[in-house]
mmCIF file of C-alpha atoms in Angstrom:
data_model
loop_
_atom_site.group_PDB
_atom_site.id
_atom_site.type_symbol
_atom_site.label_atom_id
_atom_site.label_comp_id
_atom_site.label_asym_id
_atom_site.label_seq_id
_atom_site.Cartn_x
_atom_site.Cartn_y
_atom_site.Cartn_z
ATOM 1 C CA ASP A 16 83.185 111.620 138.222
ATOM 2 C CA GLU A 17 84.059 113.411 141.468
ATOM 3 C CA GLU A 18 83.713 116.790 139.753
ATOM 4 C CA GLY A 19 80.269 115.882 138.430
ATOM 5 C CA VAL A 20 81.572 115.209 134.929
ATOM 6 C CA LEU A 21 80.779 111.699 133.825
ATOM 7 C CA PRO A 22 82.858 109.797 131.276
ATOM 8 C CA ASP A 23 81.275 108.855 127.973
ATOM 9 C CA LYS A 24 82.153 106.390 125.192
ATOM 10 C CA ALA A 25 84.762 108.771 123.785
ATOM 11 C CA THR A 26 86.445 109.131 127.182
ATOM 12 C CA TYR A 27 86.669 105.372 127.527
ATOM 13 C CA SER A 28 87.959 105.049 123.932
ATOM 14 C CA ILE A 29 90.786 107.471 124.678
ATOM 15 C CA LEU A 30 91.693 105.719 127.936
ATOM 16 C CA MET A 31 91.559 102.239 126.411
ATOM 17 C CA THR A 32 93.714 103.307 123.477
ATOM 18 C CA ALA A 33 96.267 104.888 125.813
ATOM 19 C CA TYR A 34 96.427 101.784 128.011
ATOM 20 C CA ALA A 35 96.646 99.474 124.982
ATOM 21 C CA ASN A 36 99.402 101.571 123.389
ATOM 22 C CA GLU A 37 101.416 101.280 126.580
ATOM 23 C CA GLY A 38 100.921 97.521 126.671
ATOM 24 C CA LEU A 39 98.639 97.694 129.706
ATOM 25 C CA LEU A 40 96.142 95.284 128.211
ATOM 26 C CA VAL A 41 94.624 94.130 131.502
ATOM 27 C CA ASP A 42 93.915 97.748 132.455
ATOM 28 C CA ALA A 43 92.465 98.453 129.009
ATOM 29 C CA GLU A 44 90.187 95.446 129.277
ATOM 30 C CA ASP A 45 89.154 96.332 132.825
ATOM 31 C CA LEU A 46 87.744 99.550 131.403
ATOM 32 C CA LEU A 47 85.201 97.505 129.448
ATOM 33 C CA GLU A 48 83.771 96.224 132.701
ATOM 34 C CA THR A 49 84.001 99.603 134.429
ATOM 35 C CA MET A 50 82.273 101.521 131.673
ATOM 36 C CA TYR A 51 79.251 99.235 131.816
ATOM 37 C CA GLU A 52 79.092 98.383 135.527
ATOM 38 C CA LYS A 53 79.857 101.842 136.866
ATOM 39 C CA HIS A 54 78.370 104.092 134.187
ATOM 40 C CA GLY A 55 75.959 101.882 132.224
ATOM 41 C CA ILE A 56 77.815 102.550 128.978
ATOM 42 C CA GLU A 57 77.650 99.688 126.474
ATOM 43 C CA PRO A 58 81.005 99.054 124.776
ATOM 44 C CA ASN A 59 80.902 99.432 121.016
ATOM 45 C CA LEU A 60 82.919 97.731 118.295
ATOM 46 C CA PHE A 61 85.624 100.401 118.488
ATOM 47 C CA HIS A 62 86.302 99.559 122.153
ATOM 48 C CA PHE A 63 86.671 95.869 121.334
ATOM 49 C CA THR A 64 88.743 96.559 118.219
ATOM 50 C CA THR A 65 91.174 98.557 120.347
ATOM 51 C CA LEU A 66 91.792 95.420 122.419
ATOM 52 C CA ILE A 67 91.917 93.146 119.381
ATOM 53 C CA ASN A 68 94.480 95.433 117.759
ATOM 54 C CA ALA A 69 96.613 95.446 120.908
ATOM 55 C CA HIS A 70 96.644 91.646 121.088
ATOM 56 C CA ALA A 71 97.263 91.399 117.337
ATOM 57 C CA LYS A 72 100.455 93.423 117.784
ATOM 58 C CA ASN A 73 101.693 90.463 119.844
ATOM 59 C CA LEU A 74 100.239 87.896 117.390
ATOM 60 C CA ASP A 75 98.252 86.589 120.357
ATOM 61 C CA GLU A 76 95.466 84.822 118.515
ATOM 62 C CA LYS A 77 94.134 83.127 121.651
ATOM 63 C CA GLU A 78 93.450 86.519 123.248
ATOM 64 C CA ILE A 79 92.016 87.900 120.009
ATOM 65 C CA LEU A 80 89.548 85.024 119.876
ATOM 66 C CA ARG A 81 88.656 85.590 123.532
ATOM 67 C CA ILE A 82 87.887 89.248 122.790
ATOM 68 C CA MET A 83 85.916 88.200 119.698
ATOM 69 C CA GLU A 84 83.782 86.037 121.984
ATOM 70 C CA LYS A 85 83.095 89.134 124.082
ATOM 71 C CA VAL A 86 82.126 90.973 120.901
ATOM 72 C CA SER A 87 79.548 88.274 120.133
ATOM 73 C CA ASN A 88 78.302 88.214 123.728
ATOM 74 C CA ALA A 89 77.760 91.984 123.521
ATOM 75 C CA GLY A 90 75.479 91.397 120.532
ATOM 76 C CA LEU A 91 77.904 92.962 118.071
ATOM 77 C CA ASP A 92 78.969 91.470 114.776
ATOM 78 C CA PRO A 93 82.596 92.011 113.747
ATOM 79 C CA ALA A 94 81.556 91.313 110.157
ATOM 80 C CA ASP A 95 79.871 94.729 110.271
ATOM 81 C CA ASP A 96 83.279 96.350 110.282
ATOM 82 C CA LYS A 97 86.229 95.189 108.197
ATOM 83 C CA ILE A 98 88.567 97.043 110.555
ATOM 84 C CA VAL A 99 88.460 94.128 113.011
ATOM 85 C CA PHE A 100 89.864 91.747 110.401
ATOM 86 C CA THR A 101 92.184 94.247 108.762
ATOM 87 C CA CYS A 102 93.872 95.231 112.035
ATOM 88 C CA VAL A 103 94.752 91.589 112.713
ATOM 89 C CA ILE A 104 96.067 91.040 109.171
ATOM 90 C CA GLU A 105 98.069 94.276 109.148
ATOM 91 C CA ASN A 106 99.658 93.485 112.498
ATOM 92 C CA CYS A 107 100.677 90.110 111.071
ATOM 93 C CA ALA A 108 102.292 91.953 108.147
ATOM 94 C CA LYS A 109 104.240 94.120 110.597
ATOM 95 C CA LYS A 110 105.610 90.890 112.086
ATOM 96 C CA PHE A 111 106.413 89.379 108.658
ATOM 97 C CA TYR A 112 109.641 87.896 110.034
ATOM 98 C CA SER A 113 107.676 85.650 112.404
ATOM 99 C CA ALA A 114 106.903 82.160 111.120
ATOM 100 C CA GLU A 115 103.417 82.373 112.607
ATOM 101 C CA ALA A 116 102.497 85.682 110.912
ATOM 102 C CA LEU A 117 101.479 84.375 107.472
ATOM 103 C CA PRO A 118 99.411 81.407 108.725
ATOM 104 C CA MET A 119 97.621 83.656 111.213
ATOM 105 C CA ALA A 120 96.950 86.306 108.556
ATOM 106 C CA GLU A 121 95.636 83.607 106.227
ATOM 107 C CA ARG A 122 93.200 82.354 108.871
ATOM 108 C CA TRP A 123 91.863 85.879 109.390
ATOM 109 C CA PHE A 124 91.711 86.556 105.655
ATOM 110 C CA LYS A 125 89.648 83.364 105.256
ATOM 111 C CA LYS A 126 87.361 84.436 108.134
ATOM 112 C CA MET A 127 86.961 87.785 106.407
ATOM 113 C CA LEU A 128 85.904 86.062 103.170
ATOM 114 C CA ASP A 129 83.667 83.591 105.034
ATOM 115 C CA CYS A 130 81.861 86.507 106.706
ATOM 116 C CA ASP A 131 81.421 88.243 103.324
ATOM 117 C CA VAL A 132 83.404 91.229 104.545
ATOM 118 C CA PRO A 133 84.643 93.210 101.531
ATOM 119 C CA VAL A 134 88.414 92.998 101.126
ATOM 120 C CA ASP A 135 90.041 96.326 100.331
ATOM 121 C CA ARG A 136 93.365 97.215 98.708
ATOM 122 C CA GLN A 137 94.963 97.749 102.131
ATOM 123 C CA THR A 138 94.183 94.177 103.193
ATOM 124 C CA TYR A 139 95.287 92.677 99.880
ATOM 125 C CA ASN A 140 98.547 94.625 100.106
ATOM 126 C CA ALA A 141 99.173 93.275 103.612
ATOM 127 C CA MET A 142 98.634 89.730 102.308
ATOM 128 C CA LEU A 143 100.910 90.398 99.312
ATOM 129 C CA PHE A 144 103.609 91.830 101.556
ATOM 130 C CA LEU A 145 103.475 88.881 103.949
ATOM 131 C CA SER A 146 103.390 86.172 101.330
ATOM 132 C CA LYS A 147 106.186 87.576 99.143
ATOM 133 C CA TYR A 148 108.609 86.890 102.006
ATOM 134 C CA ARG A 149 107.231 83.484 102.949
ATOM 135 C CA ASP A 150 105.589 81.781 99.995
ATOM 136 C CA VAL A 151 105.708 83.088 96.420
ATOM 137 C CA GLU A 152 102.995 80.651 95.285
ATOM 138 C CA LYS A 153 100.610 82.110 97.857
ATOM 139 C CA PHE A 154 101.689 85.573 96.757
ATOM 140 C CA MET A 155 100.513 84.717 93.247
ATOM 141 C CA VAL A 156 97.188 83.444 94.606
ATOM 142 C CA TYR A 157 96.580 86.733 96.456
ATOM 143 C CA ALA A 158 97.709 88.767 93.426
ATOM 144 C CA ARG A 159 95.208 86.868 91.239
ATOM 145 C CA MET A 160 92.447 87.324 93.807
ATOM 146 C CA MET A 161 93.175 91.037 93.925
ATOM 147 C CA ALA A 162 93.221 91.274 90.122
ATOM 148 C CA GLU A 163 89.891 89.435 89.885
ATOM 149 C CA ASP A 164 88.262 91.585 92.586
ATOM 150 C CA GLY A 165 86.425 94.222 90.594
ATOM 151 C CA ASN A 166 86.318 96.583 93.563
ATOM 152 C CA VAL A 167 90.088 96.898 94.005
ATOM 153 C CA GLN A 168 92.471 98.775 91.745
ATOM 154 C CA MET A 169 95.936 97.312 91.319
ATOM 155 C CA ASP A 170 97.640 100.428 89.974
ATOM 156 C CA ASN A 171 98.724 101.925 93.284
ATOM 157 C CA PRO A 172 102.405 102.240 94.287
ATOM 158 C CA LYS A 173 102.364 99.611 97.058
ATOM 159 C CA THR A 174 100.762 96.946 94.904
ATOM 160 C CA THR A 175 103.051 97.724 91.970
ATOM 161 C CA LYS A 176 106.109 97.459 94.255
ATOM 162 C CA HIS A 177 105.014 94.056 95.613
ATOM 163 C CA LEU A 178 104.452 92.748 92.073
ATOM 164 C CA LYS A 179 107.846 94.026 90.872
ATOM 165 C CA ASP A 180 109.620 92.522 93.902
ATOM 166 C CA VAL A 181 108.409 89.043 93.004
ATOM 167 C CA ALA A 182 108.758 89.341 89.217
#
C-alpha cells in the first residue's frame, strides 16, 4: 500500500491462509474487515472457507456457525460450494479419536443433504472412515447411501479399504 501497490483478493487469500495455518484465527478474521473497510474488496466464499476450515481443525462448531452467519450476511450461499461442508467433515475425520467428531460430521453431512449439495466420493469416504471407528451400523448406512448414489463410484482404493476393514 505504501509503495503504491494495492492488495487484491488473492493477496488477502494468501495472508488469511498463512494466518489460519499458524493458528492466528483472530488475525485471519481481522483481514476480512480490513479488506472491505480499507480497500473496498468484498470477501468471497474462499476467504470464509479458509476461516471455516481453520475452526473445523479444532472441531469448534460454534465458531464455524458464527462464520457461516457472516457468509449469509455477505450475501453468499455456502450451498453453492460443497467445499464448505466437505472441509468440516474431513476435519472431523482427521479427529476420528474425538467423541464429538462423528456427531459433528453427521450434522454437517445432513446440512449438506438438506441444502441439496452433491456428495462426492471424498465426503462419503470421510464419513465411512469416521463411522467405522465409532459405529458400524452407521458405517453400513453410509456405505448403502454411497452405493445407491449413482454419481459416486465405489471401486476406489480408499472405499474398498474401508469396506474390507468392517467386513
